[in-house]
Amino acid sequence: MNQNKKSSQSFEHQNKTVPINFINKAINAFLWIGFICNIGFLVLNFNERLDWGFWGLFRINRFTILIWTMVSFFSAIIGSYSTTYLGGFNYRGRFTGLCLGFTTSVIVFVASDHVLPLLLSWFLMGFFMARLIGVDSNWGEAKEASKYAKKYFLTGSLFLNVGVLLLAFYCGRFTVSGISTALNSIPQYILLLSALFIITAAIIQSAIYPFHRWLLSAMTAPTPASALMHAGFVNGSGILLTLFASLLFAAQMLTLLFIIGGLTAITAQFTKLLQTNIKQKLACSTIAQMGFMIMQCGLGFFNAAVTHLILHGFYKAYLFLSSGEYIEASIPNKPLSIQIKPLQAVVVLLFGILGAVFFALLTGKGTSLDSGIFLTLIVATTVGQATYNVVKQNTLTTWQKTFLPFVLFFLGIGCYAFIYKIVTVLMADMSKVEVPLSLSIIQIVFYSLFLTGFFIMKLSIYKRVPWLYVKLLNLSQPYKKTVLMFKNNSL
């Protein structure tokens, strides 16, 4: 009797799986077709300026198509991956529906000109992502992580509503383009308040300190959902800040962005070193990269921030979808020492300088006494980091350690500069996407502190300061109710 019952349940499960598989494949096919159409349109209209308005609600330009291309690609690749990865998962249909809802929300958000669809789609992005975090409704920790993230997302949505509607009602214009043209008629204190509210909404979504804990607590999400979160959702703040770039310039808030981003970048890099869980490492890495993106916005290079979010999306999606390869059921090995040796320091410094010079030659940034110098220095820091990751490998020969940095150096900087130029051309339809700022004492002092922190990290000096080590460790912990609080209920 029991065997017949089990056979009946298995048959019912198979019957439910068939339509779900068909729906998943149909959605994935639609997303791949959308990606192909978007990238084809960009290629055909690369040098054509576009500014299409629809019903006073939406506005489409080349930047819109660029983000649509990125979103459709990530959604398609993650959807294809999840078809196999989530085979047999009880909530697979719900997962697919939530992913489609999230993707649609991003597409609407990027194209929105009227404040109503803009604010609604921003809210829905958070709603769908919170549901994805807690997609397994029978898992207590996942439900708590979902509720915890939802509080942050609702708060961010509230801040964005106040910031945008304050501008809209004051100037009597309810489109982003209309508000941008009326900024000169709005008092400075209104601009300042609105900019602060919009910046707060952006940094909450990007998990910038002190709003980072929701991302650290969101590891209950299935790996494909985590990939979508880190490759797409957290990058939304870069898009938001780009859409309101004119406001940020008018309110003179870029220096604040630079400082917030820099503090987050260096702190998250520290906390990443303290993690033992691969997903927590990736979460800290994402927070650090979002800090770099915010820094680039603060330098007046919104095109560089968009380039960063695109490259980060590819990089982080790959890391999450391949994270299973790094998890081994074996005796833990002794952690690798991260203390840099004197000769390694010389090599890292040399390639960092060469990277800065090569980037300046390819893009023209850093050749004038403006904030472009710091953009070039950020690239130099990245090259130095990549070089160190090569020279510290004990498995490589001396010849390989000498040759590989040159290969990575030319390929990495060349590809970045190429993509940077493409993005700059595609964003030419927008205002204030690349406006270098004059050098300031605050920028110089803060970047000096940032660089000092970077070397403190690489030299492992922080390990000799117990209170700092403990503070960083506590700072990088997830919300307590999302970690082993419902063990008995889950068994």
Short mmCIF file of N, CA, C and O in Angstrom, two decimals, residues 238-338:
data_model
loop_
_atom_site.label_atom_id
_atom_site.label_comp_id
_atom_site.label_asym_id
_atom_site.label_seq_id
_atom_site.Cartn_x
_atom_site.Cartn_y
_atom_site.Cartn_z
N GLY A 238 24.51 51.99 -8.94
CA GLY A 238 25.30 52.70 -9.95
C GLY A 238 24.42 53.28 -11.03
O GLY A 238 24.65 54.40 -11.52
N ILE A 239 23.38 52.53 -11.43
CA ILE A 239 22.44 53.02 -12.44
C ILE A 239 21.64 54.19 -11.88
O ILE A 239 21.45 55.22 -12.55
N LEU A 240 21.18 54.06 -10.63
CA LEU A 240 20.40 55.12 -9.99
C LEU A 240 21.21 56.42 -9.90
O LEU A 240 20.71 57.50 -10.25
N LEU A 241 22.45 56.32 -9.43
CA LEU A 241 23.28 57.52 -9.30
C LEU A 241 23.58 58.14 -10.66
O LEU A 241 23.67 59.36 -10.79
N THR A 242 23.72 57.31 -11.68
CA THR A 242 23.96 57.82 -13.04
C THR A 242 22.75 58.59 -13.55
O THR A 242 22.89 59.65 -14.18
N LEU A 243 21.55 58.07 -13.28
CA LEU A 243 20.33 58.75 -13.72
C LEU A 243 20.18 60.12 -13.05
O LEU A 243 19.61 61.05 -13.64
N PHE A 244 20.70 60.25 -11.84
CA PHE A 244 20.59 61.52 -11.09
C PHE A 244 21.95 62.21 -10.96
O PHE A 244 22.19 62.94 -9.99
N ALA A 245 22.82 61.99 -11.94
CA ALA A 245 24.15 62.60 -11.90
C ALA A 245 24.08 64.13 -11.85
O ALA A 245 24.83 64.78 -11.12
N SER A 246 23.17 64.70 -12.63
CA SER A 246 23.04 66.17 -12.66
C SER A 246 22.69 66.71 -11.28
O SER A 246 23.19 67.76 -10.86
N LEU A 247 21.82 66.02 -10.56
CA LEU A 247 21.45 66.43 -9.21
C LEU A 247 22.65 66.38 -8.27
O LEU A 247 22.87 67.30 -7.47
N LEU A 248 23.44 65.32 -8.36
CA LEU A 248 24.59 65.15 -7.47
C LEU A 248 25.62 66.23 -7.71
O LEU A 248 26.25 66.72 -6.76
N PHE A 249 25.80 66.64 -8.96
CA PHE A 249 26.70 67.75 -9.26
C PHE A 249 26.14 69.06 -8.72
O PHE A 249 26.86 69.85 -8.11
N ALA A 250 24.84 69.29 -8.93
CA ALA A 250 24.21 70.54 -8.48
C ALA A 250 24.24 70.66 -6.96
O ALA A 250 24.39 71.76 -6.42
N ALA A 251 24.08 69.52 -6.26
CA ALA A 251 24.08 69.53 -4.80
C ALA A 251 25.48 69.45 -4.22
O ALA A 251 25.65 69.51 -2.98
N GLN A 252 26.50 69.28 -5.06
CA GLN A 252 27.90 69.21 -4.65
C GLN A 252 28.11 68.08 -3.62
O GLN A 252 28.71 68.27 -2.56
N MET A 253 27.65 66.89 -3.99
CA MET A 253 27.70 65.74 -3.10
C MET A 253 28.73 64.68 -3.53
O MET A 253 28.78 63.60 -2.94
N LEU A 254 29.54 64.99 -4.53
CA LEU A 254 30.44 63.97 -5.05
C LEU A 254 31.56 63.60 -4.08
O LEU A 254 31.96 62.44 -3.99
N THR A 255 32.05 64.59 -3.34
CA THR A 255 33.11 64.30 -2.38
C THR A 255 32.62 63.34 -1.31
O THR A 255 33.35 62.43 -0.86
N LEU A 256 31.37 63.50 -0.88
CA LEU A 256 30.79 62.59 0.10
C LEU A 256 30.74 61.17 -0.46
O LEU A 256 31.06 60.20 0.24
N LEU A 257 30.35 61.03 -1.73
CA LEU A 257 30.32 59.71 -2.37
C LEU A 257 31.72 59.09 -2.40
O LEU A 257 31.89 57.90 -2.14
N PHE A 258 32.70 59.91 -2.72
CA PHE A 258 34.09 59.43 -2.80
C PHE A 258 34.54 58.88 -1.44
O PHE A 258 35.14 57.79 -1.36
N ILE A 259 34.22 59.58 -0.37
CA ILE A 259 34.63 59.15 0.97
C ILE A 259 33.88 57.89 1.40
O ILE A 259 34.48 56.94 1.91
N ILE A 260 32.57 57.87 1.19
CA ILE A 260 31.76 56.70 1.56
C ILE A 260 32.25 55.45 0.82
O ILE A 260 32.43 54.39 1.41
N GLY A 261 32.47 55.60 -0.48
CA GLY A 261 32.93 54.48 -1.28
C GLY A 261 34.30 53.98 -0.86
O GLY A 261 34.55 52.78 -0.77
N GLY A 262 35.20 54.91 -0.59
CA GLY A 262 36.55 54.54 -0.20
C GLY A 262 36.60 53.81 1.13
O GLY A 262 37.31 52.80 1.28
N LEU A 263 35.86 54.31 2.12
CA LEU A 263 35.82 53.65 3.43
C LEU A 263 35.27 52.24 3.31
O LEU A 263 35.78 51.29 3.93
N THR A 264 34.23 52.09 2.50
CA THR A 264 33.64 50.76 2.30
C THR A 264 34.61 49.83 1.59
O THR A 264 34.75 48.66 1.97
N ALA A 265 35.27 50.32 0.56
CA ALA A 265 36.17 49.48 -0.23
C ALA A 265 37.29 48.90 0.62
O ALA A 265 37.55 47.68 0.58
N ILE A 266 37.93 49.74 1.41
CA ILE A 266 39.08 49.25 2.18
C ILE A 266 38.63 48.39 3.36
O ILE A 266 39.25 47.35 3.67
N THR A 267 37.50 48.75 4.01
CA THR A 267 37.02 47.96 5.14
C THR A 267 36.57 46.57 4.70
O THR A 267 36.87 45.56 5.35
N ALA A 268 35.85 46.52 3.58
CA ALA A 268 35.37 45.23 3.08
C ALA A 268 36.52 44.34 2.63
O ALA A 268 36.45 43.11 2.76
N GLN A 269 37.57 44.94 2.11
CA GLN A 269 38.75 44.14 1.73
C GLN A 269 39.38 43.51 2.97
O GLN A 269 39.84 42.37 2.94
N PHE A 270 39.42 44.27 4.07
CA PHE A 270 39.92 43.72 5.32
C PHE A 270 39.07 42.55 5.79
O PHE A 270 39.57 41.48 6.13
N THR A 271 37.74 42.77 5.84
CA THR A 271 36.84 41.74 6.37
C THR A 271 36.82 40.48 5.50
O THR A 271 36.58 39.38 6.01
N LYS A 272 37.08 40.64 4.21
CA LYS A 272 37.14 39.48 3.32
C LYS A 272 38.22 38.50 3.76
O LYS A 272 38.06 37.28 3.67
N LEU A 273 39.33 39.03 4.27
CA LEU A 273 40.45 38.19 4.67
C LEU A 273 40.12 37.34 5.90
O LEU A 273 40.79 36.33 6.16
N LEU A 274 39.10 37.73 6.65
CA LEU A 274 38.77 37.03 7.88
C LEU A 274 37.75 35.92 7.68
O LEU A 274 37.45 35.18 8.62
N GLN A 275 37.19 35.80 6.47
CA GLN A 275 36.11 34.84 6.22
C GLN A 275 36.67 33.46 5.88
O GLN A 275 37.72 33.34 5.25
N THR A 276 35.95 32.43 6.29
CA THR A 276 36.31 31.06 5.94
C THR A 276 35.29 30.44 4.99
O THR A 276 35.60 29.48 4.29
N ASN A 277 34.08 30.98 4.96
CA ASN A 277 33.02 30.49 4.07
C ASN A 277 33.16 31.16 2.71
O ASN A 277 33.30 32.38 2.62
N ILE A 278 33.10 30.37 1.63
CA ILE A 278 33.33 30.91 0.29
C ILE A 278 32.29 31.96 -0.08
O ILE A 278 32.60 32.99 -0.68
N LYS A 279 31.02 31.74 0.31
CA LYS A 279 29.98 32.72 -0.01
C LYS A 279 30.19 34.01 0.77
O LYS A 279 29.93 35.10 0.25
N GLN A 280 30.63 33.91 2.02
CA GLN A 280 30.88 35.12 2.80
C GLN A 280 32.06 35.91 2.23
O GLN A 280 32.05 37.13 2.24
N LYS A 281 33.07 35.20 1.74
CA LYS A 281 34.18 35.87 1.07
C LYS A 281 33.68 36.65 -0.14
O LYS A 281 34.06 37.79 -0.39
N LEU A 282 32.81 36.00 -0.93
CA LEU A 282 32.29 36.64 -2.13
C LEU A 282 31.41 37.83 -1.77
O LEU A 282 31.39 38.84 -2.48
N ALA A 283 30.67 37.72 -0.65
CA ALA A 283 29.82 38.83 -0.22
C ALA A 283 30.68 40.04 0.16
O ALA A 283 30.38 41.18 -0.24
N CYS A 284 31.74 39.81 0.93
CA CYS A 284 32.64 40.90 1.30
C CYS A 284 33.31 41.50 0.07
O CYS A 284 33.52 42.72 -0.02
N SER A 285 33.67 40.63 -0.88
CA SER A 285 34.27 41.10 -2.12
C SER A 285 33.30 42.01 -2.88
O SER A 285 33.70 43.05 -3.42
N THR A 286 32.02 41.61 -2.93
CA THR A 286 31.02 42.43 -3.62
C THR A 286 30.88 43.79 -2.95
O THR A 286 30.81 44.83 -3.63
N ILE A 287 30.85 43.81 -1.62
CA ILE A 287 30.74 45.08 -0.90
C ILE A 287 31.92 45.98 -1.24
O ILE A 287 31.76 47.19 -1.46
N ALA A 288 33.12 45.40 -1.28
CA ALA A 288 34.31 46.19 -1.62
C ALA A 288 34.21 46.75 -3.04
O ALA A 288 34.53 47.92 -3.28
N GLN A 289 33.76 45.93 -3.98
CA GLN A 289 33.65 46.38 -5.37
C GLN A 289 32.59 47.46 -5.52
O GLN A 289 32.74 48.39 -6.32
N MET A 290 31.51 47.36 -4.75
CA MET A 290 30.51 48.43 -4.77
C MET A 290 31.10 49.73 -4.21
O MET A 290 30.76 50.82 -4.66
N GLY A 291 32.00 49.59 -3.22
CA GLY A 291 32.69 50.77 -2.71
C GLY A 291 33.52 51.44 -3.78
O GLY A 291 33.52 52.67 -3.92
N PHE A 292 34.25 50.64 -4.58
CA PHE A 292 35.02 51.20 -5.68
C PHE A 292 34.11 51.89 -6.69
O PHE A 292 34.45 52.95 -7.23
N MET A 293 32.95 51.29 -6.96
CA MET A 293 32.02 51.89 -7.91
C MET A 293 31.52 53.25 -7.41
O MET A 293 31.45 54.22 -8.17
N ILE A 294 31.19 53.32 -6.11
CA ILE A 294 30.73 54.58 -5.53
C ILE A 294 31.87 55.61 -5.56
O ILE A 294 31.64 56.81 -5.79
N MET A 295 33.09 55.18 -5.33
CA MET A 295 34.25 56.08 -5.42
C MET A 295 34.34 56.70 -6.80
O MET A 295 34.60 57.91 -6.95
N GLN A 296 34.15 55.90 -7.85
CA GLN A 296 34.23 56.40 -9.21
C GLN A 296 33.13 57.42 -9.50
O GLN A 296 33.37 58.42 -10.18
N CYS A 297 31.94 57.18 -8.95
CA CYS A 297 30.88 58.20 -9.07
C CYS A 297 31.32 59.49 -8.38
O CYS A 297 31.09 60.59 -8.89
N GLY A 298 31.95 59.34 -7.21
CA GLY A 298 32.40 60.51 -6.46
C GLY A 298 33.51 61.29 -7.13
O GLY A 298 33.75 62.45 -6.80
N LEU A 299 34.20 60.66 -8.07
CA LEU A 299 35.25 61.35 -8.84
C LEU A 299 34.68 62.05 -10.07
O LEU A 299 35.41 62.75 -10.78
N GLY A 300 33.38 61.87 -10.34
CA GLY A 300 32.76 62.49 -11.50
C GLY A 300 32.78 61.62 -12.74
O GLY A 300 32.41 62.07 -13.82
N PHE A 301 33.18 60.35 -12.59
CA PHE A 301 33.27 59.43 -13.73
C PHE A 301 32.17 58.37 -13.61
O PHE A 301 32.42 57.23 -13.21
N PHE A 302 30.95 58.76 -13.97
CA PHE A 302 29.84 57.82 -13.92
C PHE A 302 29.97 56.77 -15.03
O PHE A 302 29.46 55.66 -14.88
N ASN A 303 30.64 57.12 -16.12
CA ASN A 303 30.90 56.12 -17.16
C ASN A 303 31.84 55.04 -16.65
O ASN A 303 31.68 53.85 -16.97
N ALA A 304 32.82 55.40 -15.83
CA ALA A 304 33.72 54.41 -15.23
C ALA A 304 32.96 53.53 -14.25
O ALA A 304 33.21 52.32 -14.15
N ALA A 305 32.01 54.12 -13.51
CA ALA A 305 31.20 53.34 -12.57
C ALA A 305 30.35 52.31 -13.30
O ALA A 305 30.22 51.16 -12.86
N VAL A 306 29.76 52.70 -14.44
CA VAL A 306 28.95 51.77 -15.23
C VAL A 306 29.84 50.67 -15.81
O VAL A 306 29.47 49.49 -15.82
N THR A 307 31.02 51.04 -16.28
CA THR A 307 31.98 50.03 -16.77
C THR A 307 32.31 49.04 -15.66
O THR A 307 32.36 47.83 -15.87
N HIS A 308 32.52 49.58 -14.46
CA HIS A 308 32.85 48.74 -13.31
C HIS A 308 31.72 47.78 -12.98
O HIS A 308 31.97 46.59 -12.72
N LEU A 309 30.50 48.27 -12.99
CA LEU A 309 29.38 47.38 -12.63
C LEU A 309 29.16 46.29 -13.67
O LEU A 309 28.76 45.18 -13.34
N ILE A 310 29.43 46.60 -14.94
CA ILE A 310 29.30 45.58 -15.99
C ILE A 310 30.36 44.49 -15.81
O ILE A 310 30.05 43.28 -15.80
N LEU A 311 31.62 44.91 -15.63
CA LEU A 311 32.69 43.94 -15.46
C LEU A 311 32.52 43.16 -14.16
O LEU A 311 32.78 41.95 -14.11
N HIS A 312 32.10 43.84 -13.12
CA HIS A 312 31.86 43.15 -11.85
C HIS A 312 30.74 42.13 -11.98
O HIS A 312 30.79 41.04 -11.39
N GLY A 313 29.72 42.45 -12.77
CA GLY A 313 28.62 41.51 -12.98
C GLY A 313 29.12 40.22 -13.61
O GLY A 313 28.77 39.12 -13.15
N PHE A 314 29.94 40.32 -14.65
CA PHE A 314 30.49 39.13 -15.30
C PHE A 314 31.36 38.33 -14.31
O PHE A 314 31.23 37.11 -14.20
N TYR A 315 32.22 39.05 -13.62
CA TYR A 315 33.17 38.41 -12.71
C TYR A 315 32.46 37.70 -11.56
O TYR A 315 32.72 36.53 -11.26
N LYS A 316 31.49 38.39 -10.92
CA LYS A 316 30.84 37.81 -9.75
C LYS A 316 29.86 36.70 -10.13
O LYS A 316 29.70 35.73 -9.37
N ALA A 317 29.19 36.83 -11.27
CA ALA A 317 28.31 35.75 -11.71
C ALA A 317 29.12 34.48 -11.93
O ALA A 317 28.71 33.38 -11.52
N TYR A 318 30.29 34.62 -12.55
CA TYR A 318 31.15 33.44 -12.77
C TYR A 318 31.59 32.83 -11.45
O TYR A 318 31.55 31.61 -11.26
N LEU A 319 32.01 33.68 -10.49
CA LEU A 319 32.50 33.16 -9.23
C LEU A 319 31.41 32.41 -8.46
O LEU A 319 31.67 31.36 -7.86
N PHE A 320 30.19 32.93 -8.46
CA PHE A 320 29.12 32.25 -7.74
C PHE A 320 28.72 30.96 -8.43
O PHE A 320 28.51 29.93 -7.78
N LEU A 321 28.60 31.00 -9.75
CA LEU A 321 28.17 29.80 -10.46
C LEU A 321 29.24 28.71 -10.45
O LEU A 321 28.93 27.54 -10.69
N SER A 322 30.48 29.08 -10.18
CA SER A 322 31.55 28.07 -10.11
C SER A 322 32.03 27.83 -8.68
O SER A 322 33.01 27.14 -8.47
N SER A 323 31.33 28.41 -7.70
CA SER A 323 31.80 28.34 -6.30
C SER A 323 31.84 26.91 -5.78
O SER A 323 32.63 26.59 -4.89
N GLY A 324 30.99 26.02 -6.34
CA GLY A 324 30.99 24.64 -5.87
C GLY A 324 32.31 23.93 -6.09
O GLY A 324 32.64 22.98 -5.37
N GLU A 325 33.08 24.39 -7.07
CA GLU A 325 34.36 23.75 -7.35
C GLU A 325 35.36 23.97 -6.22
O GLU A 325 36.33 23.22 -6.09
N TYR A 326 35.13 25.01 -5.40
CA TYR A 326 36.10 25.34 -4.36
C TYR A 326 35.75 24.70 -3.01
O TYR A 326 36.49 24.85 -2.05
N ILE A 327 34.62 24.03 -2.97
CA ILE A 327 34.20 23.42 -1.71
C ILE A 327 34.60 21.94 -1.73
O ILE A 327 34.12 21.17 -2.54
N GLU A 328 35.49 21.56 -0.85
CA GLU A 328 36.00 20.20 -0.82
C GLU A 328 35.77 19.59 0.57
O GLU A 328 35.97 20.24 1.59
N ALA A 329 35.33 18.34 0.58
CA ALA A 329 35.15 17.63 1.84
C ALA A 329 36.48 17.02 2.24
O ALA A 329 36.73 15.83 2.03
N SER A 330 37.33 17.81 2.80
CA SER A 330 38.66 17.33 3.15
C SER A 330 39.13 18.06 4.40
O SER A 330 38.49 18.96 4.91
N ILE A 331 40.28 17.62 4.92
CA ILE A 331 40.84 18.27 6.10
C ILE A 331 41.28 19.68 5.70
O ILE A 331 41.98 19.86 4.71
N PRO A 332 40.87 20.70 6.45
CA PRO A 332 41.24 22.07 6.09
C PRO A 332 42.75 22.23 6.02
O PRO A 332 43.50 21.72 6.86
N ASN A 333 43.19 22.94 5.01
CA ASN A 333 44.61 23.22 4.86
C ASN A 333 44.98 24.46 5.65
O ASN A 333 44.13 25.28 6.01
N LYS A 334 46.25 24.62 5.90
CA LYS A 334 46.73 25.80 6.58
C LYS A 334 46.52 27.01 5.70
O LYS A 334 46.84 26.99 4.51
N PRO A 335 45.92 28.11 6.24
CA PRO A 335 45.66 29.29 5.42
C PRO A 335 46.94 29.83 4.80
O PRO A 335 48.01 29.82 5.42
N LEU A 336 46.82 30.30 3.57
CA LEU A 336 47.96 30.89 2.90
C LEU A 336 48.34 32.21 3.56
O LEU A 336 47.48 33.00 3.95
N SER A 337 49.62 32.42 3.70
CA SER A 337 50.09 33.69 4.25
C SER A 337 49.88 34.80 3.22
O SER A 337 50.17 34.64 2.05
N ILE A 338 49.36 35.93 3.70
CA ILE A 338 49.14 37.04 2.77
C ILE A 338 50.16 38.15 2.96
O ILE A 338 50.05 39.21 2.38
#
